[in-house]
PDB file of C-alpha atoms in Angstrom:
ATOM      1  CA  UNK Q  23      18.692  51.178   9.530  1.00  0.00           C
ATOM      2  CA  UNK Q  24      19.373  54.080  11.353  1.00  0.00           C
ATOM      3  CA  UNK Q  25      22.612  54.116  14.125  1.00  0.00           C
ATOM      4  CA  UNK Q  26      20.416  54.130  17.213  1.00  0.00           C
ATOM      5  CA  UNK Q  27      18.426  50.180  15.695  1.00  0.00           C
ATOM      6  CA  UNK Q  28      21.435  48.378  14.330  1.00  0.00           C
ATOM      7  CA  UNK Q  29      22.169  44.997  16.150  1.00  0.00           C
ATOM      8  CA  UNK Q  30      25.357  43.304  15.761  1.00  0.00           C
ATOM      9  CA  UNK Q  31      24.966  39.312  14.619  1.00  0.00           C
ATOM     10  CA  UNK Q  32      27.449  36.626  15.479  1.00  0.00           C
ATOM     11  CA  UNK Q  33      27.395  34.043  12.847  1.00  0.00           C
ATOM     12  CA  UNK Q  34      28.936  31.407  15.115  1.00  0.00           C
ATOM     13  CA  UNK Q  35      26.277  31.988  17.382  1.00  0.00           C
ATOM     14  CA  UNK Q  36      24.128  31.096  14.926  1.00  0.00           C
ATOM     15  CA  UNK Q  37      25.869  28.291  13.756  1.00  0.00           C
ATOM     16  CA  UNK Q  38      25.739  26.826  17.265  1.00  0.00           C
ATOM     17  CA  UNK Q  39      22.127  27.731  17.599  1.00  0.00           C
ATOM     18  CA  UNK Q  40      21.615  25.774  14.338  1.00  0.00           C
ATOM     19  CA  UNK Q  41      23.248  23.301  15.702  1.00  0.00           C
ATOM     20  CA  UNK Q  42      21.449  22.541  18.977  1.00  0.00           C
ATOM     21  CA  UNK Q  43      17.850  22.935  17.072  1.00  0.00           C
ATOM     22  CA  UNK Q  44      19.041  19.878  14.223  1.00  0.00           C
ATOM     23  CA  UNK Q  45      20.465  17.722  17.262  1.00  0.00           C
ATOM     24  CA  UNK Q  46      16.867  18.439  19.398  1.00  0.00           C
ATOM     25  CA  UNK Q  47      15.135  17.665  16.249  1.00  0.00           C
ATOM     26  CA  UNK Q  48      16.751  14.129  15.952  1.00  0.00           C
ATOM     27  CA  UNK Q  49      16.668  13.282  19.282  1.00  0.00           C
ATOM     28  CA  UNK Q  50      12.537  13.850  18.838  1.00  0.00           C
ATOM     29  CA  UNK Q  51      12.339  11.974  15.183  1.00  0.00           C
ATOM     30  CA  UNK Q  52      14.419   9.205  17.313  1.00  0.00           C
ATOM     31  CA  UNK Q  53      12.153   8.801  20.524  1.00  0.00           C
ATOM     32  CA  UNK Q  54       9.161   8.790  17.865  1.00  0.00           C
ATOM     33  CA  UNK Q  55      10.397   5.779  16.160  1.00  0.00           C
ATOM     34  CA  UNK Q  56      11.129   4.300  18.888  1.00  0.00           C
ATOM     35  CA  UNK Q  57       7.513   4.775  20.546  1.00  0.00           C
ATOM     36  CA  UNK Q  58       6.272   3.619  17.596  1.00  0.00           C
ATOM     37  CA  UNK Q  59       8.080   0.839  16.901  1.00  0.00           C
ATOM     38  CA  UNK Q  60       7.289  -0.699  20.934  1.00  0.00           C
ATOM     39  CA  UNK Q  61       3.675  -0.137  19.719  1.00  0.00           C
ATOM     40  CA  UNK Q  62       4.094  -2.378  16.385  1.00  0.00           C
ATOM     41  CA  UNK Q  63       5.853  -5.283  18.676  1.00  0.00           C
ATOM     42  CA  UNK Q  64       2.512  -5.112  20.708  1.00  0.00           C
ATOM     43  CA  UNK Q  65       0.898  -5.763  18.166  1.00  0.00           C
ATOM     44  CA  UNK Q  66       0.213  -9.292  17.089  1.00  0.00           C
ATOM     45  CA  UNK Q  67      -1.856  -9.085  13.552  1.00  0.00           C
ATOM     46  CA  UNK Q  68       1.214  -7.490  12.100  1.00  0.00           C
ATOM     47  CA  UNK Q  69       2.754 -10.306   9.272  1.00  0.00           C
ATOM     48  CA  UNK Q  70       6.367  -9.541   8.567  1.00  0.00           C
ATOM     49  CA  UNK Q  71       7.247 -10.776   4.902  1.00  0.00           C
ATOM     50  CA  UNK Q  72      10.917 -12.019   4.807  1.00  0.00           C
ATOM     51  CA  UNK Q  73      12.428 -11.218   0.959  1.00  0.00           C
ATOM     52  CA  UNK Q  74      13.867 -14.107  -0.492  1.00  0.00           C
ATOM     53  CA  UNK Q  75      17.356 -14.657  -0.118  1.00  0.00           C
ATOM     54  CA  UNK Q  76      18.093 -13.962  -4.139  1.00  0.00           C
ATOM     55  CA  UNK Q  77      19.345 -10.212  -3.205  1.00  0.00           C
ATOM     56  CA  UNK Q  78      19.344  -9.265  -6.659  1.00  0.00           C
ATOM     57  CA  UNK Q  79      15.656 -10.650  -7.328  1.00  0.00           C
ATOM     58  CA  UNK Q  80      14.835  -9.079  -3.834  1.00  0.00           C
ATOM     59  CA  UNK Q  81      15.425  -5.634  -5.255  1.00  0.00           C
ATOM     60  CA  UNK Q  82      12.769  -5.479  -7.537  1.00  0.00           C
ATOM     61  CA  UNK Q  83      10.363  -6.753  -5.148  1.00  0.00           C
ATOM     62  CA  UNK Q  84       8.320  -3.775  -3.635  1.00  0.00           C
ATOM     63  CA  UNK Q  85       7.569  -3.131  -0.121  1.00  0.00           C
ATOM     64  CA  UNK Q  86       4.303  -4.359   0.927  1.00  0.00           C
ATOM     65  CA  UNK Q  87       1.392  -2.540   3.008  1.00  0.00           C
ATOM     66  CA  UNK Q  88      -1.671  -4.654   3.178  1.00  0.00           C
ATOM     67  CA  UNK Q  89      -3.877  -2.696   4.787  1.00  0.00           C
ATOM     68  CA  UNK Q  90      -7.714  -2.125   6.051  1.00  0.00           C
ATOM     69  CA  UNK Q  91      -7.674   1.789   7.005  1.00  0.00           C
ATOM     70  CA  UNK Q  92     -11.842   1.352   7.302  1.00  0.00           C
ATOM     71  CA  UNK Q  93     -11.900   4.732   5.533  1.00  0.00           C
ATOM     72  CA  UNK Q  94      -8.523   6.359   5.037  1.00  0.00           C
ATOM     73  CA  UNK Q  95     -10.097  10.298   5.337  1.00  0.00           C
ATOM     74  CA  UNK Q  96      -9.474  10.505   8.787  1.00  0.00           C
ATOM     75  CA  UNK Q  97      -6.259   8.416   8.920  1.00  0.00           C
ATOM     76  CA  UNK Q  98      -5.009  10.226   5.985  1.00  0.00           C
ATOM     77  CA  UNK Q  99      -1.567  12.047   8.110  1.00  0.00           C
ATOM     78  CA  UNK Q 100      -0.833   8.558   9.964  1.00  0.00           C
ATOM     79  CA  UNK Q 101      -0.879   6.725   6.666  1.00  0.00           C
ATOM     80  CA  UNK Q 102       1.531   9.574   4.917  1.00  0.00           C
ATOM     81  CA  UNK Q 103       3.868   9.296   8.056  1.00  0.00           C
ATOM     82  CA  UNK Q 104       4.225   5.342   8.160  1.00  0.00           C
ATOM     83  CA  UNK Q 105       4.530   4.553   4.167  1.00  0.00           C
ATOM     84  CA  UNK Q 106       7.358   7.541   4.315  1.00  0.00           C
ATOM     85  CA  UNK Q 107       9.100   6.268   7.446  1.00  0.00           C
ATOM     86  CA  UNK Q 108       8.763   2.327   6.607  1.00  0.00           C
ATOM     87  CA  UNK Q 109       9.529   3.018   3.006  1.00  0.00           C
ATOM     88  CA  UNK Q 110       6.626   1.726   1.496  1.00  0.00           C
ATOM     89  CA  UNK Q 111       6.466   1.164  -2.351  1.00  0.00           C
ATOM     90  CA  UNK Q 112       3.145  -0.574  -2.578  1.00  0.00           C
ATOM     91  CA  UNK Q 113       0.021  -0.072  -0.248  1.00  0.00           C
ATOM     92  CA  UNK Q 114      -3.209  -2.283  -1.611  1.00  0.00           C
ATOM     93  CA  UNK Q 115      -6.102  -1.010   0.789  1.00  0.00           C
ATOM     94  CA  UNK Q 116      -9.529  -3.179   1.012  1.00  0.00           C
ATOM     95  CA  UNK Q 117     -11.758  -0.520   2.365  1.00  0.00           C
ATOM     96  CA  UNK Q 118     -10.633   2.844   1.470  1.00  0.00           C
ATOM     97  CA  UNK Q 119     -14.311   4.333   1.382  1.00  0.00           C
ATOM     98  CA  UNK Q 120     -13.324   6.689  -1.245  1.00  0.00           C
ATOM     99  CA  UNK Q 121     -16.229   9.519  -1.753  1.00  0.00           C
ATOM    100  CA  UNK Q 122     -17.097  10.664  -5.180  1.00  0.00           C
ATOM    101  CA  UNK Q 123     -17.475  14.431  -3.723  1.00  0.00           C
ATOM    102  CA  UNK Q 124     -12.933  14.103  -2.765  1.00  0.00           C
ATOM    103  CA  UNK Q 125     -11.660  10.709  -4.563  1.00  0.00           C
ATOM    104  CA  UNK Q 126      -8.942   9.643  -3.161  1.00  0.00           C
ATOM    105  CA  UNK Q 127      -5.732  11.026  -5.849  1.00  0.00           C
ATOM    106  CA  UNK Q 128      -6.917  14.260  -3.891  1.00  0.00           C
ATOM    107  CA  UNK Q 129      -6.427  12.979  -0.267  1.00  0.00           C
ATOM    108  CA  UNK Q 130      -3.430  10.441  -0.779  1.00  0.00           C
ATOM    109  CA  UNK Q 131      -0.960  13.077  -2.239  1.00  0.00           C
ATOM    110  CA  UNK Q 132       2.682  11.155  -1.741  1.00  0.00           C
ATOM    111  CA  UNK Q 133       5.495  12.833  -4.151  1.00  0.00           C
ATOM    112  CA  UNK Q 134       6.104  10.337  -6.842  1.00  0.00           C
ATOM    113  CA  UNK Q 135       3.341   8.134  -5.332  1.00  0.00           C
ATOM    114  CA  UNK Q 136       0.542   6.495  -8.544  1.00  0.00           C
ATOM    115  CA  UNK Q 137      -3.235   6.201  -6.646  1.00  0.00           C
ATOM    116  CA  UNK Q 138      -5.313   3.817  -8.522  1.00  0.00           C
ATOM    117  CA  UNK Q 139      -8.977   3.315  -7.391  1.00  0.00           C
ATOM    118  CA  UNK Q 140     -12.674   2.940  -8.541  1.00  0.00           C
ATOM    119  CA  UNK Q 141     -15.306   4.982  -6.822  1.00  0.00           C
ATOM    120  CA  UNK Q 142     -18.104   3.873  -8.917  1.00  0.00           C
ATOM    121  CA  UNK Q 143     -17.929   0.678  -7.454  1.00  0.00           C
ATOM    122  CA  UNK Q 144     -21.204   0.009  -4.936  1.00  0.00           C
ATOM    123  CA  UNK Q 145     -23.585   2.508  -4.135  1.00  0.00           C
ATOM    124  CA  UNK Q 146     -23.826   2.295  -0.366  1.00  0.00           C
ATOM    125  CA  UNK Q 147     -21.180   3.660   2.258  1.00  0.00           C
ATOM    126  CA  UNK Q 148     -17.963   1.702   2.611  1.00  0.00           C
ATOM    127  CA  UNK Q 149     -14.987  -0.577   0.418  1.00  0.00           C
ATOM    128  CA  UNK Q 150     -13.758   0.446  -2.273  1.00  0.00           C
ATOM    129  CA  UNK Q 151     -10.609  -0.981  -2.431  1.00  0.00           C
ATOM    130  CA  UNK Q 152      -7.411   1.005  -3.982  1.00  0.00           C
ATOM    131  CA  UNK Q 153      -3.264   0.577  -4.731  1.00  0.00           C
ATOM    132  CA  UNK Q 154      -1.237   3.226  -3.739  1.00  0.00           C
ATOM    133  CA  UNK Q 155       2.606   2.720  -5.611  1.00  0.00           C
ATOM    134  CA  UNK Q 156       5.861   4.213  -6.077  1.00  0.00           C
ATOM    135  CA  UNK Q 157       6.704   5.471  -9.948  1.00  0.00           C
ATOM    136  CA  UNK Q 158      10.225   6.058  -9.122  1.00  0.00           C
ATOM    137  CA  UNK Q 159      10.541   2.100  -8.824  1.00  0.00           C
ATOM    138  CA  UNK Q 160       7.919   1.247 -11.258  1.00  0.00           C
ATOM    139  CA  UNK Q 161       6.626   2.266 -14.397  1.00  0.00           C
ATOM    140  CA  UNK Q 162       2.646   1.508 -13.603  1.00  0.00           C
ATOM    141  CA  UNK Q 163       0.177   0.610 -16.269  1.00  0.00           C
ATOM    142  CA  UNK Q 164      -3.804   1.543 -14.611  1.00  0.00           C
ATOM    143  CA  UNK Q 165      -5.430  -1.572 -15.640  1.00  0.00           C
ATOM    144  CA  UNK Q 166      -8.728  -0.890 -13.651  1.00  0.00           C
ATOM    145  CA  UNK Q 167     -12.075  -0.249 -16.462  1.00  0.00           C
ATOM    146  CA  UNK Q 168      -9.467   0.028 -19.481  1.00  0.00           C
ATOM    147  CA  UNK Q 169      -7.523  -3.465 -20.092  1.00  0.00           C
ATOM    148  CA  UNK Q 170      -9.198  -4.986 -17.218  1.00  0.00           C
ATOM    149  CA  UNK Q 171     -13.336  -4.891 -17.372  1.00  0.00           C
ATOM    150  CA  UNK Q 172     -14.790  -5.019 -14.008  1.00  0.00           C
ATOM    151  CA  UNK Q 173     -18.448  -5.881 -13.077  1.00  0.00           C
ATOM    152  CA  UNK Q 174     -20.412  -3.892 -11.184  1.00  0.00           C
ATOM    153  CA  UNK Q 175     -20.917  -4.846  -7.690  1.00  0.00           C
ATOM    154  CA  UNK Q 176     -17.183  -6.588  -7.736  1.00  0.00           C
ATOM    155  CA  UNK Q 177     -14.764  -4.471  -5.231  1.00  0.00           C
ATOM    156  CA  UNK Q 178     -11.185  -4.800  -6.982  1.00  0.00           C
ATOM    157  CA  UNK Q 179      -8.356  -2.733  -8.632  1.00  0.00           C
ATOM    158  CA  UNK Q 180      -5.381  -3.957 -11.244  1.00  0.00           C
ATOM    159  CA  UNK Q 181      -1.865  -2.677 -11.750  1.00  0.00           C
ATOM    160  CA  UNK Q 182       1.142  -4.298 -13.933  1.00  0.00           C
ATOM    161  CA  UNK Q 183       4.078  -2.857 -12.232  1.00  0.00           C
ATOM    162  CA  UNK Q 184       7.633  -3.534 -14.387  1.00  0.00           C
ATOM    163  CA  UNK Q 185      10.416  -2.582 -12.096  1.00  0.00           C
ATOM    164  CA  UNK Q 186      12.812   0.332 -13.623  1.00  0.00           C
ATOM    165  CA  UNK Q 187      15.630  -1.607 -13.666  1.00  0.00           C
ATOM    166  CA  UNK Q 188      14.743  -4.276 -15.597  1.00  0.00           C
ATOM    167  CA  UNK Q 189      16.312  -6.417 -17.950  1.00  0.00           C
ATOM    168  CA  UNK Q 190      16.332  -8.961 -20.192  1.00  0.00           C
ATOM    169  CA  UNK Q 191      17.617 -11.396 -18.038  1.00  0.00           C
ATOM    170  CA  UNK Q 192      15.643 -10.870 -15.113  1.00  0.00           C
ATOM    171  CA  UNK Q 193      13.806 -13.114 -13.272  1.00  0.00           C
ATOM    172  CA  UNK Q 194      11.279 -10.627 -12.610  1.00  0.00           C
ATOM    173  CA  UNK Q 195       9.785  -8.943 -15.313  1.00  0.00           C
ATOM    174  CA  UNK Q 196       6.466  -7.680 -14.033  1.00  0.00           C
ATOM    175  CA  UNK Q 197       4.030  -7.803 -11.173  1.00  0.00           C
ATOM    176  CA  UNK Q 198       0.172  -7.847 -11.773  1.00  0.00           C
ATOM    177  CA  UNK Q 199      -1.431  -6.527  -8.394  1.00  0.00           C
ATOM    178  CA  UNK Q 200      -4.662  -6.854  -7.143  1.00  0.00           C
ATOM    179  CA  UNK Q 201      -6.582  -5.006  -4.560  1.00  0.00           C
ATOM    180  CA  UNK Q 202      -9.803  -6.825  -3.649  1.00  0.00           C
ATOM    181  CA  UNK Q 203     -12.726  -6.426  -1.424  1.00  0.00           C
ATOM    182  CA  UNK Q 204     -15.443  -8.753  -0.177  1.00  0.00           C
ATOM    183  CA  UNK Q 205     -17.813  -7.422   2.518  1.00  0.00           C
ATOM    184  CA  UNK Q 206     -19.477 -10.248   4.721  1.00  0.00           C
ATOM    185  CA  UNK Q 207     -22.333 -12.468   3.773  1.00  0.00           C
ATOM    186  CA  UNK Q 208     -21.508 -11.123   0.102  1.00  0.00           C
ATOM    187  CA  UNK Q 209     -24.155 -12.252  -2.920  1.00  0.00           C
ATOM    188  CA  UNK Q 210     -21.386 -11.900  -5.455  1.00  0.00           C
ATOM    189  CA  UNK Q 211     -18.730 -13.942  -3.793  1.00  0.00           C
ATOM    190  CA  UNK Q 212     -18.980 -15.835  -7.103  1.00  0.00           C
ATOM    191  CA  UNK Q 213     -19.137 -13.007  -9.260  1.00  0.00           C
ATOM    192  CA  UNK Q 214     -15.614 -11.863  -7.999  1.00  0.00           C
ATOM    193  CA  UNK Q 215     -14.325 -15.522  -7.954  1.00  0.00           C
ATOM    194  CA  UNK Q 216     -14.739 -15.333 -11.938  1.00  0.00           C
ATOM    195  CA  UNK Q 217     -13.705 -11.897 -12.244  1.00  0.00           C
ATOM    196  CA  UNK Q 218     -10.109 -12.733 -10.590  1.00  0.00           C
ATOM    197  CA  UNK Q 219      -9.680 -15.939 -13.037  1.00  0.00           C
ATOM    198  CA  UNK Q 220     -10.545 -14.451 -15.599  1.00  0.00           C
ATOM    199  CA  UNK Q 221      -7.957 -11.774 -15.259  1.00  0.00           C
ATOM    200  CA  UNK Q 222      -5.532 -14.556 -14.139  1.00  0.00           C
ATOM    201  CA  UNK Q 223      -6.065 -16.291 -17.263  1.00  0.00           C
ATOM    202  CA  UNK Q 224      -5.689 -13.404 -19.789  1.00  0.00           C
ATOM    203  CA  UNK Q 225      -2.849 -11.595 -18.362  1.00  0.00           C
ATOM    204  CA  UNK Q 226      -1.007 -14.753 -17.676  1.00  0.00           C
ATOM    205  CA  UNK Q 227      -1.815 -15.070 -21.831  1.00  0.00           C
ATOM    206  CA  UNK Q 228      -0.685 -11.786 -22.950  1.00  0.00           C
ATOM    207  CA  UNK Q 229       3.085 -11.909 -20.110  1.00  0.00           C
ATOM    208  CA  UNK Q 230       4.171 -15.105 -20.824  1.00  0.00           C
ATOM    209  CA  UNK Q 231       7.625 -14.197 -19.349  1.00  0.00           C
ATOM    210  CA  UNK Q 232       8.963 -13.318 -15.587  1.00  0.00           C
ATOM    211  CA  UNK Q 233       5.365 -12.236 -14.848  1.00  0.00           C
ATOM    212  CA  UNK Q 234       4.555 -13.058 -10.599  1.00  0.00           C
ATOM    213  CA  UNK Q 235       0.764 -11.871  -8.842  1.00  0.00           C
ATOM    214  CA  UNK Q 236       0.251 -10.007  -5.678  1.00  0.00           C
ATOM    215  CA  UNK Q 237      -3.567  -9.951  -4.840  1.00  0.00           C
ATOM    216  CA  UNK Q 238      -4.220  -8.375  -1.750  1.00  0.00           C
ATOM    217  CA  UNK Q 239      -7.628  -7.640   0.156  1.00  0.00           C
ATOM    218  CA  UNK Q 240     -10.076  -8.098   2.917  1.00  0.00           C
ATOM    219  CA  UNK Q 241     -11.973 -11.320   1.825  1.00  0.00           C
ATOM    220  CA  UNK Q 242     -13.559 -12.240   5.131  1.00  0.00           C
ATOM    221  CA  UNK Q 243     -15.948 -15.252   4.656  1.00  0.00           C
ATOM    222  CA  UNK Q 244     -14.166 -15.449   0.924  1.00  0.00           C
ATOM    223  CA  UNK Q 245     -13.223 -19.740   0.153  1.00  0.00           C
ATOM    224  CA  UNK Q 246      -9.659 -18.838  -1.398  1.00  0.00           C
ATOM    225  CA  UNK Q 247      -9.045 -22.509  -2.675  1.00  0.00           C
ATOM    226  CA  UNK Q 248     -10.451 -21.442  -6.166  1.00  0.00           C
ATOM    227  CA  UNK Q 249      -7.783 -19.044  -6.737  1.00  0.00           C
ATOM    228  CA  UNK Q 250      -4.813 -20.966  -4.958  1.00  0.00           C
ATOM    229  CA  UNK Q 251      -5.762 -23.143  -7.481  1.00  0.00           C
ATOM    230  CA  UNK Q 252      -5.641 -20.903 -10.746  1.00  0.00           C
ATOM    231  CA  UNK Q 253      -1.480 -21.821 -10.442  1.00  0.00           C
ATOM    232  CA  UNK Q 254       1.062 -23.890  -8.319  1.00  0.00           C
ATOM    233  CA  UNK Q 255       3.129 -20.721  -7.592  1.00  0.00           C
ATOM    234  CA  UNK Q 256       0.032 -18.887  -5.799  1.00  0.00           C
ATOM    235  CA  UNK Q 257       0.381 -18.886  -2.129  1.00  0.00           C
ATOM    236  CA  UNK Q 258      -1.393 -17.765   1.222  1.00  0.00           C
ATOM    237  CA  UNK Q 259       0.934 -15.713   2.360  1.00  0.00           C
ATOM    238  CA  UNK Q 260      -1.160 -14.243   5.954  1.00  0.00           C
ATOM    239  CA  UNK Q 261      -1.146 -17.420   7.974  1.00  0.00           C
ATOM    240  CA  UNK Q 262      -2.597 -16.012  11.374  1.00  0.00           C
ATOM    241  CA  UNK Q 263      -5.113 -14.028  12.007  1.00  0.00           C
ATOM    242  CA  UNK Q 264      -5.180 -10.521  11.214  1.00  0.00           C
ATOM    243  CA  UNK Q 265      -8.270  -9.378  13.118  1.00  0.00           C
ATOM    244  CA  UNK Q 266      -8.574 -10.552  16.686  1.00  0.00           C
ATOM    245  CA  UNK Q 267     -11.783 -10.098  17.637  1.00  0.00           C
ATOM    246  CA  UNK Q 268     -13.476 -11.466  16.194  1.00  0.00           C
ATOM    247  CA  UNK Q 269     -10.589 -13.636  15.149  1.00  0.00           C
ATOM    248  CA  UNK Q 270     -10.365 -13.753  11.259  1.00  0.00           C
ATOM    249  CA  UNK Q 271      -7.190 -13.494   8.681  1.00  0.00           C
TER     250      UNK Q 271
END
């Protein structure tokens, strides 16, 4: 630079201006948690699932997000922000709408996040249910049209999760998950009644050890007792209602 241009720079003035921006910054990330989190206590279709009390059995457990985005395209920044912030590890959506023009591995795009979904699933607008999941916790086997064959016209997704930390010895030794979809007044409420036994039975047959279920989904008018009653150790975990109006879990 030539004499008459040069500035002189004060580093500590910098460091102080650094400073002030990173404390400004956290006050704002603060007051937006905050905000947020009045907003979720307002809310009274939100289900908080305690852990079990086993801390070390606990840890492998993921974080759930059951969720019914009714098309996650123009939601897509929200979701990012709240399975980042509430450290999510598994989402199971119900009606993604996923679009065969942008599937969804191109619109969910979480680092280290595994999207697992089935476009070719109905031909009209809408469903399409999906599982979002962490592979830094899990190593995640796709079971969806490979292991798992599902008919056409049934809405639903597989995983096996197997936590990366596990052993021998633990309790928990993989998770089959679920992510199901049946739209009102269905005609293949049956069909997908079948499907999910039939998946129960043979995975059940080939993880004989420390395997546990997570089947998640929108089921509306959907009689559950069938599969409540494919083992003792399913449960109803969504007691209330998780729509309000018209009320409906």
């Amino acid at each position: 630079c030539s004499g008459h241009d040069k500035q002189t720079f004060h580093p500590s003035g910098r460091i102080e201006k650094n400073i002030h921006e990173n404390k400004l910054l956290k006050e704002r990330i603060y007051h937006f948690r905050e905000k947020r989190r009045k907003n979720i206590l307002k809310m009274k279709n939100l289900v908080r699932i305690q852990k079990h009390d086993k801390v070390f059995q606990a840890f492998e457990l993921p974080a759930v997000l059951n969720l019914n985005p009714r098309s996650i395209y123009n939601k897509k920044n929200e979701f990012v922000t709240f399975v980042k912030e509430e450290e999510i590890d598994l989402v199971c959506i119900s009606e993604s709408w996923e679009r065969e023009d942008l599937t969804l591995d191109k619109v969910i795009q979480i680092d280290d996040f595994k999207v697992i979904s089935n476009v070719s699933q109905r031909q009209e607008k809408g469903g399409r249910p999906a599982i979002v999941v962490n592979e830094k916790k899990y190593v995640v086997e796709d079971l969806t049209q490979s292991v798992i064959s599902i008919p056409w016209g049934v809405e639903a997704v597989w995983a096996v999760l197997t936590p990366k930390n596990v052993n021998a010895a633990s309790k928990i030794q993989k998770i089959v998950v679920g992510s199901i979809y049946c739209k009102p007044d269905s005609r293949k409420k049956s069909l997908l009644l079948d499907h999910i036994a039939e998946v129960f039975h043979s995975m059940s047959a080939k993880y004989k050890k420390g395997l546990h279920w997570l089947i998640c989904g929108d089921t509306n008018d959907l009689k559950l007792e069938s599969i409540l009653h494919l083992s003792p150790s399913l449960k109803q975990v969504v007691q209330n209602s998780t729509r309000l109006d018209p009320p409906r879990m």
